Short mmCIF file of C-alpha atoms and ligand atoms in Angstrom, two decimals:
data_model
loop_
_atom_site.label_atom_id
_atom_site.label_comp_id
_atom_site.label_asym_id
_atom_site.label_seq_id
_atom_site.Cartn_x
_atom_site.Cartn_y
_atom_site.Cartn_z
CA MET A 214 60.63 179.90 173.80
CA LEU A 215 62.02 179.27 177.31
CA ALA A 216 58.66 178.02 178.34
CA PRO A 217 58.73 175.16 181.10
CA ALA A 218 60.32 171.93 180.25
CA ILE A 219 58.21 169.43 181.51
CA HIS A 220 59.41 166.66 179.78
CA SER A 221 62.71 167.02 179.25
CA ASP A 222 64.35 164.53 177.78
CA LYS A 223 67.26 164.20 175.92
CA LYS A 224 65.28 165.77 172.42
CA THR A 225 64.29 168.77 174.66
CA ILE A 226 67.44 169.31 176.11
CA MET A 227 69.23 169.21 172.66
CA THR A 228 66.65 171.48 171.30
CA LEU A 229 67.55 173.62 173.55
CA HIS A 230 70.66 173.43 173.50
CA SER A 231 70.73 174.33 169.75
CA SER A 232 68.76 177.39 170.54
CA PHE A 233 70.97 178.67 173.50
CA LEU A 234 73.66 178.44 170.84
CA ALA A 235 71.54 180.21 168.89
CA LEU A 236 70.78 182.50 171.52
CA ARG A 237 74.50 182.98 172.37
CA SER A 238 75.99 183.95 169.06
CA VAL A 239 72.75 186.55 169.10
CA SER A 240 73.88 188.38 172.30
CA LEU A 241 78.02 187.72 171.57
CA ALA A 242 76.93 190.33 168.09
CA CYS A 243 75.38 192.66 170.48
CA GLY A 244 76.28 193.74 174.13
CA LEU A 245 73.60 195.35 175.39
CA ALA A 246 71.35 192.68 174.54
CA LEU A 247 74.23 189.81 176.84
CA GLY A 248 73.43 192.00 179.12
CA ALA A 249 69.50 191.90 178.87
CA ALA A 250 69.35 188.47 178.45
CA THR A 251 71.63 187.49 181.19
CA ALA A 252 69.42 189.18 183.21
CA VAL A 253 66.73 187.00 183.12
CA GLN A 254 68.28 184.07 182.56
CA ALA A 255 72.30 183.06 181.50
CA ALA A 256 72.55 180.82 178.79
CA PRO A 257 73.76 177.37 178.99
CA ASP A 258 77.79 176.59 178.73
CA ALA A 259 77.57 175.17 175.71
CA ARG A 260 80.58 172.97 176.07
CA LEU A 261 79.96 171.75 179.34
CA LEU A 262 76.32 170.95 177.86
CA ALA A 263 77.48 169.19 174.98
CA ALA A 264 80.38 167.34 177.26
CA ALA A 265 76.93 166.82 179.58
CA GLU A 266 75.28 164.77 176.45
CA LYS A 267 78.30 163.07 175.29
CA ALA A 268 78.81 161.53 178.53
CA GLN A 269 74.97 159.78 179.04
CA PRO A 270 75.80 156.70 177.48
CA ALA A 271 79.30 155.95 179.77
CA VAL A 272 77.37 157.05 183.05
CA ILE A 273 74.39 154.52 181.86
CA ASP A 274 77.85 151.79 181.23
CA ASN A 275 78.94 152.75 184.89
CA LEU A 276 75.84 152.36 186.37
CA LYS A 277 75.39 148.92 184.88
CA GLU A 278 78.95 147.66 186.09
CA MET A 279 78.00 148.96 189.26
CA VAL A 280 74.07 147.86 189.91
CA LEU A 281 76.17 144.40 188.86
CA ILE A 282 77.88 144.13 191.84
CA GLU A 283 76.06 143.45 194.67
CA SER A 284 77.77 146.09 198.08
CA GLY A 285 75.35 145.81 200.81
CA SER A 286 76.93 146.78 204.30
CA LEU A 287 77.98 143.62 205.68
CA ASN A 288 78.89 142.34 202.08
CA VAL A 289 83.06 142.82 201.92
CA ASP A 290 83.38 141.70 198.90
CA GLY A 291 81.03 143.34 196.75
CA LEU A 292 82.73 146.36 198.29
CA LEU A 293 85.88 145.79 196.99
CA LYS A 294 84.95 145.03 194.23
CA MET A 295 82.73 148.50 194.10
CA ALA A 296 86.09 150.26 195.49
CA ASP A 297 87.75 148.65 192.74
CA VAL A 298 86.07 150.15 189.94
CA VAL A 299 85.21 153.92 191.47
CA GLU A 300 89.31 154.09 191.98
CA GLY A 301 90.06 153.30 188.38
CA ARG A 302 87.59 155.73 187.07
CA LEU A 303 89.11 158.39 189.55
CA LYS A 304 93.04 157.40 188.49
CA ALA A 305 91.25 157.80 184.67
CA ALA A 306 90.26 161.26 185.62
CA GLY A 307 93.89 162.35 187.04
CA PHE A 308 93.06 160.86 190.87
CA LYS A 309 96.04 160.40 192.56
CA THR A 310 93.67 157.25 195.14
CA GLU A 311 93.77 155.63 198.58
CA ARG A 312 92.50 152.58 200.18
CA ARG A 313 91.52 152.87 204.14
CA LYS A 314 89.76 150.74 206.32
CA ALA A 315 86.81 151.70 208.10
CA THR A 316 88.05 151.58 211.36
CA ALA A 317 84.43 149.64 212.32
CA GLY A 318 81.27 147.71 211.17
CA ALA A 319 81.71 145.21 208.11
CA GLY A 320 85.58 146.65 207.66
CA ALA A 321 85.74 147.03 203.84
CA ASP A 322 87.66 150.28 202.30
CA LEU A 323 86.99 153.88 202.20
CA VAL A 324 88.14 155.25 198.67
CA ILE A 325 89.96 159.18 198.84
CA GLY A 326 90.86 160.73 195.54
CA THR A 327 93.07 163.88 195.90
CA VAL A 328 94.06 165.90 192.72
CA LYS A 329 96.06 169.25 192.68
CA GLY A 330 95.19 172.15 191.17
CA THR A 331 96.28 175.97 190.28
CA GLY A 332 93.65 177.75 191.77
CA LYS A 333 92.21 178.71 195.11
CA ARG A 334 89.11 176.45 195.94
CA LYS A 335 88.99 173.03 198.58
CA ILE A 336 86.35 171.12 197.55
CA MET A 337 84.89 167.22 198.36
CA LEU A 338 82.33 165.02 196.85
CA GLN A 339 81.31 162.24 198.79
CA GLY A 340 79.21 159.65 197.93
CA HIS A 341 78.68 155.70 199.35
CA MET A 342 79.29 152.42 197.77
CA ASP A 343 77.42 149.80 200.31
CA THR A 344 73.22 149.26 199.89
CA VAL A 345 70.51 148.41 202.28
CA TYR A 346 70.51 145.13 200.28
CA ALA A 347 71.07 141.59 201.69
CA PRO A 348 73.29 139.38 198.69
CA GLY A 349 71.07 137.84 195.88
CA ILE A 350 68.85 140.81 195.11
CA LEU A 351 69.55 140.61 192.05
CA ASN A 352 67.96 137.61 191.96
CA SER A 353 64.55 139.01 192.16
CA GLN A 354 65.17 142.98 191.67
CA PRO A 355 67.67 142.80 188.39
CA TYR A 356 69.24 145.17 186.71
CA LYS A 357 66.48 146.39 183.59
CA VAL A 358 66.41 149.19 181.51
CA ASP A 359 62.28 150.13 181.16
CA GLY A 360 61.66 153.45 179.05
CA ASN A 361 62.95 157.06 181.28
CA ARG A 362 64.03 154.39 184.20
CA ILE A 363 66.79 151.62 184.98
CA TYR A 364 65.71 149.86 187.74
CA GLY A 365 68.38 147.84 189.64
CA PRO A 366 69.18 147.45 193.24
CA GLY A 367 70.81 150.80 195.06
CA ILE A 368 70.96 152.39 191.68
CA ALA A 369 69.59 155.57 193.09
CA ASP A 370 70.94 155.28 196.63
CA ASP A 371 73.54 155.99 195.64
CA LYS A 372 75.07 154.42 192.97
CA GLY A 373 73.09 157.07 190.68
CA GLY A 374 75.17 159.92 192.92
CA LEU A 375 78.47 158.01 192.42
CA ALA A 376 78.31 157.79 188.82
CA VAL A 377 77.30 161.41 188.35
CA MET A 378 80.07 162.17 190.61
CA LEU A 379 82.78 159.83 188.41
CA ALA A 380 81.24 161.42 184.82
CA SER A 381 81.36 165.01 186.17
CA LEU A 382 85.21 165.04 187.22
CA LYS A 383 86.23 163.07 184.16
CA ILE A 384 84.00 166.02 182.17
CA LEU A 385 86.25 168.50 183.56
CA ALA A 386 89.82 167.06 183.74
CA ASP A 387 88.66 166.37 180.21
CA ALA A 388 88.05 170.16 179.92
CA GLY A 389 91.46 171.06 181.18
CA TRP A 390 89.25 172.38 184.21
CA ARG A 391 91.73 173.33 187.06
CA ASP A 392 90.82 175.87 188.53
CA TYR A 393 90.59 174.66 192.36
CA ASP A 394 93.11 174.29 194.82
CA THR A 395 92.42 170.81 196.01
CA LEU A 396 89.63 168.15 194.32
CA THR A 397 88.63 165.27 196.94
CA VAL A 398 86.60 162.40 196.51
CA LEU A 399 85.33 160.70 199.71
CA MET A 400 83.27 156.92 198.95
CA ASN A 401 82.62 154.62 202.07
CA PRO A 402 81.11 151.84 202.19
CA ASP A 403 78.94 151.80 205.31
CA GLU A 404 76.41 154.83 205.27
CA GLU A 405 73.41 152.85 205.86
CA VAL A 406 74.42 151.49 208.76
CA GLY A 407 75.04 154.89 210.11
CA SER A 408 78.63 155.04 208.82
CA VAL A 409 80.30 153.71 211.93
CA GLY A 410 83.42 153.36 210.21
CA SER A 411 83.61 156.90 208.42
CA GLY A 412 81.72 159.86 209.63
CA GLU A 413 85.03 160.29 211.73
CA LEU A 414 86.36 160.62 209.03
CA ILE A 415 84.24 162.56 206.79
CA ALA A 416 83.50 165.24 209.51
CA THR A 417 87.51 165.45 210.22
CA MET A 418 88.13 165.61 206.17
CA ALA A 419 85.35 167.86 205.43
CA ASP A 420 86.82 170.63 207.99
CA GLN A 421 89.62 170.86 205.60
CA HIS A 422 87.82 172.05 202.99
CA ASP A 423 85.53 175.01 201.62
CA THR A 424 83.20 173.06 200.56
CA VAL A 425 81.30 169.84 200.46
CA LEU A 426 78.78 168.21 197.45
CA SER A 427 77.26 165.30 198.85
CA PHE A 428 76.26 163.31 195.90
CA GLU A 429 72.62 160.78 197.30
CA PRO A 430 69.87 160.92 195.46
CA THR A 431 67.55 163.50 194.12
CA ALA A 432 63.39 162.52 193.94
CA ALA A 433 62.11 160.94 190.57
CA LYS A 434 59.23 163.09 189.53
CA SER A 435 56.63 160.38 190.67
CA VAL A 436 57.27 161.72 194.18
CA ALA A 437 58.64 165.39 194.08
CA LYS A 438 59.16 167.91 191.19
CA GLY A 439 62.19 169.73 190.34
CA GLU A 440 64.98 167.30 191.77
CA PRO A 441 65.67 168.91 194.86
CA LEU A 442 68.67 169.66 196.49
CA LEU A 443 69.00 169.17 199.90
CA LEU A 444 69.73 171.75 202.87
CA GLY A 445 68.29 169.51 206.21
CA ALA A 446 68.56 166.30 207.51
CA ALA A 447 67.76 165.24 211.22
CA GLY A 448 70.37 163.80 213.30
CA ILE A 449 69.73 160.77 214.78
CA ALA A 450 70.18 160.78 219.16
CA GLN A 451 69.87 157.65 221.11
CA ALA A 452 68.59 158.21 225.16
CA THR A 453 68.95 155.40 227.32
CA MET A 454 67.49 155.30 230.54
CA GLU A 455 68.12 152.64 233.15
CA VAL A 456 66.73 152.22 236.68
CA LYS A 457 67.74 150.04 239.24
CA GLY A 458 65.46 148.86 242.17
CA ARG A 459 66.01 145.45 244.21
CA ALA A 460 64.79 141.87 243.80
CA ALA A 461 62.57 140.68 246.43
CA HIS A 462 60.26 137.69 246.15
CA ALA A 463 57.34 138.70 244.69
CA GLY A 464 55.19 135.79 246.11
CA ALA A 465 56.31 136.10 249.90
CA ALA A 466 57.86 139.29 250.28
CA PRO A 467 57.10 141.51 247.62
CA GLU A 468 57.22 144.69 249.98
CA LEU A 469 60.83 144.12 250.65
CA GLY A 470 60.99 144.87 247.18
CA ARG A 471 61.94 148.06 244.98
CA ASN A 472 59.55 147.66 241.56
CA ALA A 473 62.18 148.90 238.29
CA LEU A 474 59.65 148.52 236.27
CA TYR A 475 57.07 150.45 238.40
CA GLU A 476 59.73 153.53 238.57
CA LEU A 477 60.50 152.76 234.46
CA SER A 478 57.42 153.64 233.52
CA TYR A 479 56.66 156.28 236.02
CA GLN A 480 59.85 158.24 235.15
CA MET A 481 58.89 157.87 230.99
CA LEU A 482 55.81 159.06 231.36
CA GLN A 483 57.61 162.15 233.09
CA THR A 484 59.78 162.83 230.63
CA LYS A 485 57.62 161.20 227.21
CA ASP A 486 56.55 165.29 226.38
CA LEU A 487 59.68 166.83 227.36
CA ALA A 488 60.86 167.37 224.01
CA LYS A 489 57.85 169.03 222.97
CA GLU A 490 59.24 172.29 224.95
CA ILE A 491 62.41 172.69 223.19
CA PRO A 492 62.56 173.64 219.49
CA GLY A 493 64.39 170.77 216.83
CA VAL A 494 64.36 167.93 218.85
CA THR A 495 62.16 164.57 219.63
CA LEU A 496 61.88 162.44 221.73
CA ASN A 497 59.95 158.93 221.25
CA TRP A 498 60.78 156.18 224.33
CA THR A 499 60.66 153.04 221.91
CA VAL A 500 62.14 150.30 223.77
CA ALA A 501 61.65 148.80 227.36
CA ARG A 502 63.43 146.12 228.96
CA ALA A 503 62.97 144.29 232.37
CA THR A 504 65.09 141.73 234.04
CA GLY A 505 62.88 138.97 235.40
CA PRO A 506 61.81 136.49 236.59
CA ILE A 507 58.48 136.85 236.80
CA ASN A 508 58.21 136.04 240.52
CA GLN A 509 60.58 138.26 241.43
CA ILE A 510 60.44 142.06 242.29
CA THR A 511 62.44 143.17 239.06
CA GLU A 512 65.43 144.77 240.06
CA LYS A 513 66.63 146.24 236.37
CA ALA A 514 64.86 147.57 234.19
CA GLN A 515 66.41 149.57 231.05
CA ALA A 516 64.66 152.46 228.50
CA LEU A 517 65.66 153.42 225.03
CA GLY A 518 64.27 156.21 223.10
CA ASP A 519 64.43 157.74 219.65
CA ILE A 520 65.87 160.94 219.29
CA ARG A 521 65.86 163.36 216.33
CA ILE A 522 67.51 166.31 215.91
CA THR A 523 66.86 169.53 213.53
CA GLN A 524 68.54 172.45 215.54
CA PRO A 525 72.60 172.14 216.57
CA GLY A 526 72.49 171.68 220.42
CA ALA A 527 68.73 170.76 220.92
CA GLU A 528 69.85 167.37 221.84
CA LYS A 529 72.11 169.00 224.82
CA LYS A 530 68.73 170.84 226.25
CA LEU A 531 67.11 167.80 225.99
CA ASN A 532 69.67 165.98 227.65
CA GLU A 533 69.69 168.80 230.41
CA ALA A 534 65.99 168.83 231.27
CA LEU A 535 65.71 164.66 230.90
CA GLN A 536 68.45 165.26 234.20
CA ALA A 537 66.45 167.58 236.06
CA LYS A 538 63.31 165.81 235.68
CA ILE A 539 64.44 162.07 237.14
CA ALA A 540 66.20 164.29 239.69
CA ALA A 541 62.72 166.05 240.69
CA GLY A 542 60.85 163.13 242.38
CA LYS A 543 60.67 159.34 241.96
CA LEU A 544 57.76 156.76 242.44
CA ILE A 545 59.31 154.41 244.53
CA PRO A 546 61.60 154.82 247.41
CA ASP A 547 65.69 153.78 246.84
CA THR A 548 65.28 153.66 243.18
CA GLU A 549 67.96 154.91 241.13
CA THR A 550 67.47 156.38 237.68
CA THR A 551 69.50 157.30 235.50
CA VAL A 552 69.75 158.92 232.27
CA LYS A 553 72.43 159.38 228.93
CA VAL A 554 71.78 160.95 225.71
CA GLU A 555 74.24 159.59 222.68
CA VAL A 556 74.30 161.55 219.97
CA GLY A 557 74.70 159.06 216.47
CA ARG A 558 74.92 160.49 213.23
CA PRO A 559 74.85 164.28 213.50
CA ALA A 560 72.11 166.61 212.47
CA PHE A 561 72.94 168.20 208.70
CA ILE A 562 71.86 171.88 208.91
CA ALA A 563 73.26 173.67 205.86
CA GLY A 564 72.43 177.35 207.06
CA ASP A 565 73.00 180.89 204.88
CA LYS A 566 76.10 179.97 203.42
CA GLY A 567 74.84 176.11 201.90
CA ARG A 568 71.54 177.98 200.45
CA ALA A 569 73.57 180.64 198.93
CA LEU A 570 75.38 177.40 196.63
CA ALA A 571 72.03 175.77 196.47
CA GLU A 572 70.47 179.21 194.75
CA LYS A 573 74.16 179.51 192.45
CA ALA A 574 72.54 175.52 191.66
CA GLN A 575 68.87 177.04 191.13
CA ALA A 576 70.74 179.40 188.59
CA ILE A 577 72.11 176.62 187.17
CA TYR A 578 69.58 174.59 186.29
CA LYS A 579 67.59 177.82 184.50
CA GLU A 580 70.51 177.49 182.36
CA ILE A 581 68.84 174.43 180.85
CA ASP A 582 65.75 175.64 181.61
CA ARG A 583 65.05 173.42 184.44
CA ASP A 584 63.09 174.30 187.86
CA LEU A 585 65.55 172.99 191.12
CA VAL A 586 63.67 173.22 194.07
CA LEU A 587 65.32 173.05 197.40
CA THR A 588 64.15 170.91 200.50
CA PRO A 589 64.75 172.72 203.77
CA MET A 590 64.88 169.14 206.20
CA THR A 591 64.03 165.82 205.75
CA GLY A 592 63.78 163.02 208.46
CA GLY A 593 66.12 160.62 207.48
CA GLY A 594 69.78 160.66 208.47
CA THR A 595 72.83 161.99 205.65
CA ASP A 596 76.44 161.58 205.79
CA ALA A 597 76.63 165.20 204.84
CA GLY A 598 75.82 165.96 208.89
CA TYR A 599 79.44 164.50 209.52
CA ALA A 600 80.60 166.82 206.71
CA GLY A 601 78.76 169.41 208.32
CA ARG A 602 79.17 168.62 211.55
CA SER A 603 81.65 171.72 212.66
CA ASP A 604 79.80 174.25 210.20
CA LYS A 605 83.49 175.23 208.85
CA ALA A 606 82.64 173.92 205.25
CA THR A 607 79.96 174.61 203.08
CA VAL A 608 77.69 171.59 202.51
CA VAL A 609 74.56 170.96 199.72
CA GLU A 610 73.47 167.65 199.66
CA SER A 611 71.30 165.03 197.28
CA PHE A 612 73.31 165.41 194.04
CA GLY A 613 72.91 163.03 192.85
CA LEU A 614 70.00 161.21 189.87
CA ALA A 615 66.17 161.36 190.70
CA GLY A 616 65.21 157.81 191.53
CA PHE A 617 62.63 156.22 193.88
CA GLY A 618 61.95 153.26 195.58
CA TYR A 619 65.32 153.31 197.75
CA HIS A 620 65.30 151.36 201.19
CA ALA A 621 62.13 149.77 199.62
CA ARG A 622 61.44 147.29 196.15
CA ASP A 623 62.34 148.25 192.53
CA GLU A 624 64.30 150.65 192.75
CA TYR A 625 64.98 152.94 189.59
CA ILE A 626 66.56 156.27 188.35
CA GLU A 627 65.15 158.48 185.33
CA ILE A 628 67.81 158.44 182.41
CA ASP A 629 66.40 162.16 181.86
CA SER A 630 68.19 163.37 184.87
CA ILE A 631 71.74 162.70 184.10
CA VAL A 632 72.31 165.35 181.55
CA PRO A 633 71.10 168.11 184.09
CA ARG A 634 72.66 166.17 187.20
CA LEU A 635 76.30 165.66 184.62
CA TYR A 636 75.66 169.26 183.97
CA LEU A 637 74.72 170.88 186.74
CA VAL A 638 77.55 169.48 189.06
CA THR A 639 80.22 170.68 185.99
CA ARG A 640 78.84 173.74 185.94
CA LEU A 641 78.62 174.29 190.19
CA LEU A 642 82.05 172.93 190.12
CA THR A 643 83.43 175.53 188.08
CA GLU A 644 81.74 178.54 189.51
CA ILE A 645 82.75 177.56 193.27
CA GLY A 646 85.93 177.26 191.83
CA LYS A 647 86.07 181.06 190.64
CA GLN A 648 85.01 182.28 194.42
ZN1 ZN B 864 72.29 156.83 200.59
#
C-alpha cells in the first residue's frame, strides 16, 4: 500500500490522503492497531494535508504575482513592490508588520512580521525577496507553465520559499493554531549580495528565537532525489595580503629598489598550502595587483584570497598560520608584508540539534510517503549562517520549493513539491510548538 511514490503528482497525494484517512479510522477503532501502525509510519494529519492541497492554486497565483515583479538586489523599486506584496499577505495571516531599511547596499526594505501565541516556543521563518537578475529579465525569460514546471526568474530562489512560508502561515492561522510564544518572519532584500545590510539583524533576531526555519529552495528531481533539507553551508572569508617595497628606476638603479611583486609572489607560494593542514577551511589566492609603471621596481603589491569555512573557528587557525608563515622569513630584504582575514557570511552548521529537527521533518515527509534527504554541507553560502552564527537557535535550511536553474537560466519550480512542502512546514511548526 505504501510503495514509494516516485511520481508524487497531486493525484497520487490525493489517493494517499484518502487511504491514510481510511487507515486512520480503522486504527482509531482499534487502539492496538494504532500503536502498531505508528511504530512503522504515522498517518498524516488529514486536516493539514487537505488544507495544503486546497492552498496549491493560491500558492501558484502568489508565485506568479511575485515573479512578475522584477526584484534584482539593486532594483529598489521592485524590492519595495515585493515588500508590499509579502507584507499584505502577512497581515492577512494575522501578523503585525514592520519595515526596516537595510543598513547597507541598495537601501531597500526588510519586512518583519510578528504574531504572539499562547505557547512556549519562539520560532522565526526567513527568506529573501531579491534575485540575481538584471532589469528586463522577464523579456527573455518570461513566467511560463510547462507540465509539472513553472518557469520564471527568481521563482525557486527565493520566491518559491516565500510563497510556501506565506501559505503555510495562512493555513495555520485559519486552523486557529496558536501553540507558540512568538512567530517571527524576516524577509530581506539583499541575500544575493551577501546580506550586507541585513546579516547582522538576522543574527541578532535569530538569537532571540528557539528555532529558525530558512526557506531557500531545495533541489529539483533532475538534480537530486528526496527534496533535501540542508544542514550546512560553507562560510566565506577573504584574505588580503599586502607588501610594501621600495620604488626605484628599473633601468638606471634597480638595485636601489625592493620589489614588492617578487615578495608577494614568494609569500603567496609560501602560504598556498597552509589551509590544507587545517580541517574545515580552504584558501585560494585568486587576485594579485601591483603598482606600476613598467619602468619602476614595484613599490606595492596586493593579493586577495578566497576562503571557505566549513568548521567554526577554522578561519582563526588559518589566520594564525598565515601570520606565523609571513613572520618566518622573506625573499626580499627590507620589504614589509601584512595579511588579514575578514569573515563575510558565516558558515552554517546545523549541528546535532539541527539534525534532530531535520529528522522530525523526515518523519513528517514519510507520513505522506515521500523521502526527504538531509544534505550535510554545500559550498554555497546562505543566511542560515547568520541565523546560526552564535549557535543559540536551532536552524535548518531549504524549506522552499524544489527547483533548478537558479543563478543561471530557465529557473523553474516543480508544482508537485508545493503540497508536500506546505504539509511539511505546517506539520513541523505544530510539532515545534509542542516542544
Ligand atoms: Zn536564495
